[in-house]
PDB file of C-alpha atoms in Angstrom:
ATOM      1  CA  VAL W   1      -0.422   0.170  -0.056  1.00  0.00           C
ATOM      2  CA  GLY W   2       1.466   3.071  -1.153  1.00  0.00           C
ATOM      3  CA  LYS W   3       0.780   6.741   0.000  1.00  0.00           C
ATOM      4  CA  GLU W   4       2.144   8.675  -2.498  1.00  0.00           C
ATOM      5  CA  ALA W   5       0.487   7.147  -5.463  1.00  0.00           C
ATOM      6  CA  SER W   6      -1.527   3.937  -5.339  1.00  0.00           C
ATOM      7  CA  ILE W   7      -0.507   2.755  -9.091  1.00  0.00           C
ATOM      8  CA  ARG W   8       2.889   2.112  -7.864  1.00  0.00           C
ATOM      9  CA  SER W   9       1.757  -0.038  -4.958  1.00  0.00           C
ATOM     10  CA  ALA W  10      -0.047  -2.409  -7.462  1.00  0.00           C
ATOM     11  CA  ARG W  11       3.077  -4.048  -8.255  1.00  0.00           C
ATOM     12  CA  ALA W  12       2.726  -6.546  -5.346  1.00  0.00           C
ATOM     13  CA  PRO W  13      -0.920  -7.677  -5.913  1.00  0.00           C
ATOM     14  CA  PHE W  14      -0.130  -7.862  -9.955  1.00  0.00           C
ATOM     15  CA  SER W  15       2.930 -10.033  -8.921  1.00  0.00           C
ATOM     16  CA  ALA W  16       1.208 -12.174  -6.238  1.00  0.00           C
ATOM     17  CA  ILE W  17      -2.075 -13.004  -8.051  1.00  0.00           C
ATOM     18  CA  PRO W  18       0.095 -15.289 -10.731  1.00  0.00           C
ATOM     19  CA  ALA W  19       1.769 -17.006  -7.996  1.00  0.00           C
ATOM     20  CA  GLY W  20      -1.382 -18.098  -6.815  1.00  0.00           C
ATOM     21  CA  PHE W  21      -2.122 -15.716  -4.076  1.00  0.00           C
ATOM     22  CA  GLN W  22      -5.430 -14.091  -3.225  1.00  0.00           C
ATOM     23  CA  PRO W  23      -4.300 -10.399  -2.186  1.00  0.00           C
ATOM     24  CA  PHE W  24      -6.413  -8.286  -0.296  1.00  0.00           C
ATOM     25  CA  CYS W  25      -5.284  -4.902  -0.627  1.00  0.00           C
ATOM     26  CA  TRP W  26      -5.058  -1.589   1.500  1.00  0.00           C
ATOM     27  CA  ASP W  27      -4.737   1.643  -0.517  1.00  0.00           C
ATOM     28  CA  PRO W  28      -5.613   5.206   0.486  1.00  0.00           C
ATOM     29  CA  PHE W  29      -7.345   5.458  -2.917  1.00  0.00           C
ATOM     30  CA  ALA W  30      -9.200   2.126  -3.410  1.00  0.00           C
ATOM     31  CA  THR W  31      -8.311   2.953  -6.899  1.00  0.00           C
ATOM     32  CA  ALA W  32      -9.085   0.728 -10.235  1.00  0.00           C
ATOM     33  CA  ALA W  33      -5.266   0.556 -10.899  1.00  0.00           C
ATOM     34  CA  LEU W  34      -5.318  -2.436  -8.591  1.00  0.00           C
ATOM     35  CA  PRO W  35      -6.195  -5.839  -9.928  1.00  0.00           C
ATOM     36  CA  ALA W  36      -9.805  -6.917 -10.430  1.00  0.00           C
ATOM     37  CA  ASP W  37      -8.832 -10.143  -8.649  1.00  0.00           C
ATOM     38  CA  ALA W  38      -7.688  -8.387  -5.454  1.00  0.00           C
ATOM     39  CA  ASP W  39     -10.024  -7.346  -2.859  1.00  0.00           C
ATOM     40  CA  VAL W  40      -9.241  -3.553  -2.334  1.00  0.00           C
ATOM     41  CA  GLN W  41     -10.361  -1.542   0.788  1.00  0.00           C
ATOM     42  CA  ARG W  42      -9.872   2.184   1.352  1.00  0.00           C
ATOM     43  CA  CYS W  43      -7.630   2.847   4.539  1.00  0.00           C
ATOM     44  CA  ASP W  44      -6.279   6.085   6.027  1.00  0.00           C
ATOM     45  CA  LEU W  45      -3.022   6.013   6.964  1.00  0.00           C
ATOM     46  CA  ARG W  46      -3.781   8.064   9.921  1.00  0.00           C
ATOM     47  CA  ASP W  47      -5.150   5.616  11.674  1.00  0.00           C
ATOM     48  CA  ARG W  48      -2.121   3.429  13.841  1.00  0.00           C
ATOM     49  CA  THR W  49      -4.844   1.106  14.803  1.00  0.00           C
ATOM     50  CA  ILE W  50      -5.513  -0.858  11.190  1.00  0.00           C
ATOM     51  CA  ALA W  51      -4.792  -4.490  11.370  1.00  0.00           C
ATOM     52  CA  TRP W  52      -5.626  -7.165   9.149  1.00  0.00           C
ATOM     53  CA  SER W  53      -8.054  -9.424  10.233  1.00  0.00           C
ATOM     54  CA  ALA W  54      -6.789 -13.093   9.592  1.00  0.00           C
ATOM     55  CA  ALA W  55      -3.758 -13.987  11.799  1.00  0.00           C
ATOM     56  CA  ASP W  56      -2.353 -16.294   9.120  1.00  0.00           C
ATOM     57  CA  MET W  57      -2.069 -13.587   6.373  1.00  0.00           C
ATOM     58  CA  PRO W  58       1.323 -11.940   5.980  1.00  0.00           C
ATOM     59  CA  LEU W  59       1.654  -8.193   5.145  1.00  0.00           C
ATOM     60  CA  ILE W  60       3.351  -6.968   2.226  1.00  0.00           C
ATOM     61  CA  TYR W  61       4.142  -3.149   2.153  1.00  0.00           C
ATOM     62  CA  CYS W  62       4.952  -1.351  -0.463  1.00  0.00           C
ATOM     63  CA  GLY W  63       5.887   2.335  -1.481  1.00  0.00           C
ATOM     64  CA  GLY W  64       5.523   5.540   1.118  1.00  0.00           C
ATOM     65  CA  LEU W  65       4.755   3.222   4.100  1.00  0.00           C
ATOM     66  CA  GLU W  66       8.491   3.361   4.736  1.00  0.00           C
ATOM     67  CA  ASN W  67       7.748   6.740   5.764  1.00  0.00           C
ATOM     68  CA  HIS W  68       5.606   5.379   8.721  1.00  0.00           C
ATOM     69  CA  PRO W  69       7.538   2.965  11.236  1.00  0.00           C
ATOM     70  CA  GLU W  70       5.295   3.767  13.888  1.00  0.00           C
ATOM     71  CA  TRP W  71       2.348   2.193  11.618  1.00  0.00           C
ATOM     72  CA  LEU W  72       4.596  -0.713  10.977  1.00  0.00           C
ATOM     73  CA  ALA W  73       5.317  -1.474  14.333  1.00  0.00           C
ATOM     74  CA  GLU W  74       1.379  -1.614  15.055  1.00  0.00           C
ATOM     75  CA  ALA W  75       1.243  -3.839  12.025  1.00  0.00           C
ATOM     76  CA  GLU W  76       3.797  -6.028  13.682  1.00  0.00           C
ATOM     77  CA  LYS W  77       1.909  -6.794  17.110  1.00  0.00           C
ATOM     78  CA  ALA W  78      -1.145  -8.113  14.566  1.00  0.00           C
ATOM     79  CA  GLY W  79       0.477 -10.629  12.632  1.00  0.00           C
ATOM     80  CA  ARG W  80       3.779 -11.377   9.860  1.00  0.00           C
ATOM     81  CA  ILE W  81       4.988  -8.877   8.083  1.00  0.00           C
ATOM     82  CA  TRP W  82       7.024 -10.008   4.797  1.00  0.00           C
ATOM     83  CA  GLY W  83       9.583  -7.222   4.405  1.00  0.00           C
ATOM     84  CA  ASN W  84      11.510  -5.101   6.913  1.00  0.00           C
ATOM     85  CA  PRO W  85      10.539  -4.789  10.388  1.00  0.00           C
ATOM     86  CA  ALA W  86       9.898  -1.151  11.788  1.00  0.00           C
ATOM     87  CA  SER W  87      13.219  -1.184  13.502  1.00  0.00           C
ATOM     88  CA  VAL W  88      15.011  -1.723  10.696  1.00  0.00           C
ATOM     89  CA  VAL W  89      12.980   0.975   8.537  1.00  0.00           C
ATOM     90  CA  ARG W  90      13.475   3.427  11.098  1.00  0.00           C
ATOM     91  CA  GLU W  91      17.261   3.059  11.031  1.00  0.00           C
ATOM     92  CA  ILE W  92      17.461   2.969   6.872  1.00  0.00           C
ATOM     93  CA  ARG W  93      15.421   5.920   6.573  1.00  0.00           C
ATOM     94  CA  GLN W  94      18.218   8.134   8.713  1.00  0.00           C
ATOM     95  CA  PRO W  95      20.467   8.915   5.778  1.00  0.00           C
ATOM     96  CA  PHE W  96      23.576   9.407   8.191  1.00  0.00           C
ATOM     97  CA  ILE W  97      23.221   5.767   9.663  1.00  0.00           C
ATOM     98  CA  LEU W  98      22.501   4.326   6.193  1.00  0.00           C
ATOM     99  CA  ALA W  99      25.595   6.122   4.653  1.00  0.00           C
ATOM    100  CA  GLU W 100      27.923   5.220   7.832  1.00  0.00           C
ATOM    101  CA  LYS W 101      26.361   1.175   7.426  1.00  0.00           C
ATOM    102  CA  MET W 102      27.341   1.506   3.829  1.00  0.00           C
ATOM    103  CA  ARG W 103      30.912   2.675   4.240  1.00  0.00           C
ATOM    104  CA  GLU W 104      31.297  -0.115   7.090  1.00  0.00           C
ATOM    105  CA  LEU W 105      30.718  -2.680   4.425  1.00  0.00           C
ATOM    106  CA  ARG W 106      33.032  -0.808   2.017  1.00  0.00           C
ATOM    107  CA  LEU W 107      29.970   0.116  -0.325  1.00  0.00           C
ATOM    108  CA  PRO W 108      30.170   3.700  -2.138  1.00  0.00           C
ATOM    109  CA  THR W 109      27.934   6.132  -0.617  1.00  0.00           C
ATOM    110  CA  LEU W 110      27.841   9.804  -1.743  1.00  0.00           C
ATOM    111  CA  GLU W 111      28.578  12.331   0.538  1.00  0.00           C
ATOM    112  CA  LEU W 112      25.737  14.255   2.552  1.00  0.00           C
ATOM    113  CA  LEU W 113      25.505  17.177   4.647  1.00  0.00           C
ATOM    114  CA  THR W 114      23.069  18.186   7.254  1.00  0.00           C
ATOM    115  CA  SER W 115      20.012  21.129   6.792  1.00  0.00           C
ATOM    116  CA  SER W 116      22.260  23.106   9.322  1.00  0.00           C
ATOM    117  CA  SER W 117      25.336  22.900   6.886  1.00  0.00           C
ATOM    118  CA  PRO W 118      24.030  23.560   3.359  1.00  0.00           C
ATOM    119  CA  PRO W 119      26.638  23.339   0.354  1.00  0.00           C
ATOM    120  CA  GLN W 120      26.983  26.244  -1.969  1.00  0.00           C
ATOM    121  CA  PRO W 121      24.141  26.094  -4.661  1.00  0.00           C
ATOM    122  CA  ASP W 122      26.046  25.431  -7.529  1.00  0.00           C
ATOM    123  CA  GLY W 123      23.933  22.231  -8.781  1.00  0.00           C
ATOM    124  CA  GLU W 124      26.529  19.782  -7.932  1.00  0.00           C
ATOM    125  CA  TRP W 125      23.974  19.005  -4.942  1.00  0.00           C
ATOM    126  CA  LEU W 126      20.669  17.451  -4.198  1.00  0.00           C
ATOM    127  CA  LEU W 127      18.111  18.891  -1.908  1.00  0.00           C
ATOM    128  CA  LYS W 128      16.483  15.711  -0.427  1.00  0.00           C
ATOM    129  CA  PRO W 129      13.642  15.462   1.898  1.00  0.00           C
ATOM    130  CA  ILE W 130      14.105  12.747   4.732  1.00  0.00           C
ATOM    131  CA  GLN W 131      10.355  11.386   4.476  1.00  0.00           C
ATOM    132  CA  SER W 132       9.523  11.011   0.517  1.00  0.00           C
ATOM    133  CA  GLY W 133       8.936   8.599  -2.099  1.00  0.00           C
ATOM    134  CA  GLY W 134       8.989   8.369  -6.045  1.00  0.00           C
ATOM    135  CA  GLY W 135      11.521  11.407  -6.343  1.00  0.00           C
ATOM    136  CA  ARG W 136       8.922  13.250  -4.436  1.00  0.00           C
ATOM    137  CA  GLY W 137      10.495  16.698  -2.954  1.00  0.00           C
ATOM    138  CA  ILE W 138      14.037  16.301  -4.529  1.00  0.00           C
ATOM    139  CA  ALA W 139      15.402  19.160  -6.371  1.00  0.00           C
ATOM    140  CA  ILE W 140      18.707  20.094  -7.815  1.00  0.00           C
ATOM    141  CA  TRP W 141      20.571  22.709  -5.093  1.00  0.00           C
ATOM    142  CA  ASP W 142      20.835  25.657  -7.091  1.00  0.00           C
ATOM    143  CA  ASP W 143      19.881  29.511  -6.765  1.00  0.00           C
ATOM    144  CA  GLU W 144      16.512  28.534  -7.934  1.00  0.00           C
ATOM    145  CA  ALA W 145      15.908  26.078  -5.318  1.00  0.00           C
ATOM    146  CA  ARG W 146      16.708  28.557  -2.166  1.00  0.00           C
ATOM    147  CA  GLU W 147      12.758  28.802  -1.716  1.00  0.00           C
ATOM    148  CA  HIS W 148      12.063  25.113  -2.349  1.00  0.00           C
ATOM    149  CA  PRO W 149       9.251  23.689  -0.415  1.00  0.00           C
ATOM    150  CA  THR W 150      11.393  20.811   1.132  1.00  0.00           C
ATOM    151  CA  LEU W 151      13.436  23.298   2.980  1.00  0.00           C
ATOM    152  CA  ALA W 152      10.675  23.630   4.973  1.00  0.00           C
ATOM    153  CA  ALA W 153      10.560  19.942   5.997  1.00  0.00           C
ATOM    154  CA  PRO W 154      13.348  17.673   7.770  1.00  0.00           C
ATOM    155  CA  HIS W 155      16.127  17.449   4.768  1.00  0.00           C
ATOM    156  CA  VAL W 156      19.514  16.966   3.963  1.00  0.00           C
ATOM    157  CA  PHE W 157      22.084  17.459   1.011  1.00  0.00           C
ATOM    158  CA  GLN W 158      23.631  14.549  -1.008  1.00  0.00           C
ATOM    159  CA  LYS W 159      26.529  14.893  -3.428  1.00  0.00           C
ATOM    160  CA  ARG W 160      25.050  14.562  -6.839  1.00  0.00           C
ATOM    161  CA  ALA W 161      26.123  11.903  -8.869  1.00  0.00           C
ATOM    162  CA  HIS W 162      25.880  12.069 -12.775  1.00  0.00           C
ATOM    163  CA  GLY W 163      24.982   9.036 -15.022  1.00  0.00           C
ATOM    164  CA  LEU W 164      22.218   6.680 -15.905  1.00  0.00           C
ATOM    165  CA  PRO W 165      19.498   5.718 -13.060  1.00  0.00           C
ATOM    166  CA  TYR W 166      19.496   2.236 -12.393  1.00  0.00           C
ATOM    167  CA  SER W 167      17.880   0.371  -9.725  1.00  0.00           C
ATOM    168  CA  ALA W 168      18.741  -3.082  -8.459  1.00  0.00           C
ATOM    169  CA  VAL W 169      16.714  -5.478  -6.168  1.00  0.00           C
ATOM    170  CA  PHE W 170      18.508  -8.093  -3.629  1.00  0.00           C
ATOM    171  CA  LEU W 171      16.962 -10.366  -1.558  1.00  0.00           C
ATOM    172  CA  GLY W 172      18.395 -11.421   1.874  1.00  0.00           C
ATOM    173  CA  THR W 173      16.933 -14.615   3.019  1.00  0.00           C
ATOM    174  CA  GLY W 174      18.985 -15.810   5.817  1.00  0.00           C
ATOM    175  CA  ALA W 175      22.215 -15.241   7.864  1.00  0.00           C
ATOM    176  CA  PRO W 176      23.960 -12.091   7.487  1.00  0.00           C
ATOM    177  CA  GLY W 177      25.789 -11.987   4.059  1.00  0.00           C
ATOM    178  CA  ASP W 178      23.217 -14.539   2.321  1.00  0.00           C
ATOM    179  CA  VAL W 179      22.066 -11.564   0.006  1.00  0.00           C
ATOM    180  CA  ASN W 180      21.187 -12.850  -3.675  1.00  0.00           C
ATOM    181  CA  PHE W 181      20.654 -10.784  -6.997  1.00  0.00           C
ATOM    182  CA  VAL W 182      17.261 -10.635  -8.231  1.00  0.00           C
ATOM    183  CA  GLY W 183      17.389  -7.906 -11.237  1.00  0.00           C
ATOM    184  CA  ILE W 184      18.535  -4.498 -12.397  1.00  0.00           C
ATOM    185  CA  THR W 185      16.231  -2.043 -13.900  1.00  0.00           C
ATOM    186  CA  ARG W 186      16.700   1.086 -15.878  1.00  0.00           C
ATOM    187  CA  GLN W 187      14.645   4.069 -14.731  1.00  0.00           C
ATOM    188  CA  LEU W 188      12.941   5.878 -17.197  1.00  0.00           C
ATOM    189  CA  VAL W 189      13.120   9.213 -15.055  1.00  0.00           C
ATOM    190  CA  GLY W 190      13.105  12.634 -16.781  1.00  0.00           C
ATOM    191  CA  LEU W 191      11.506  11.553 -20.114  1.00  0.00           C
ATOM    192  CA  GLU W 192       8.906  14.065 -21.059  1.00  0.00           C
ATOM    193  CA  SER W 193       7.253  11.967 -23.352  1.00  0.00           C
ATOM    194  CA  LEU W 194       6.288   9.655 -20.433  1.00  0.00           C
ATOM    195  CA  ASN W 195       5.537  12.901 -18.083  1.00  0.00           C
ATOM    196  CA  ALA W 196       8.467  11.888 -15.757  1.00  0.00           C
ATOM    197  CA  GLY W 197       9.895  13.787 -13.525  1.00  0.00           C
ATOM    198  CA  PRO W 198      13.759  14.241 -13.287  1.00  0.00           C
ATOM    199  CA  PHE W 199      13.887  12.365 -10.111  1.00  0.00           C
TER     200      PHE W 199
END
């Protein structure tokens, strides 16, 4: 269930049905973008008491729910979550903690600056909200961005990397280090013909 755009949240049920599952979907919009074979119910993410009724039904969450670890913590009390628990989501949604963990694993990471130490607005940095999804609120940090709405929310500055955008999926199924590569996708961002924003 995604807060920002329900059409993105439809990925999970569309994948579940061919695998033989009968998904029950919560969506803020109860949109027609969800598959016809799915049972869809409108939800309000401000309601932290929401829980699925069948104890043996696992929860798979998508999209903007990573912005709501408090909701995930409540959901964990009600049943199984197939995904990162709230404790993990809280850590990975903190950019400086995530960057430090990546450095510990010798993985490349982009330089970060706090909101209290902004870089020069020379176009070589990105202004990024800490709570976001689907590229919402990201801007190139230049003179035009000095009045950007993201500045009023918790944010960081990240060094800009030039190149083609790709997204990779990995699955960790066991002990630390048991990580499997699933696939890689080129992201179609910034294409006017697809009405795609730059991020």
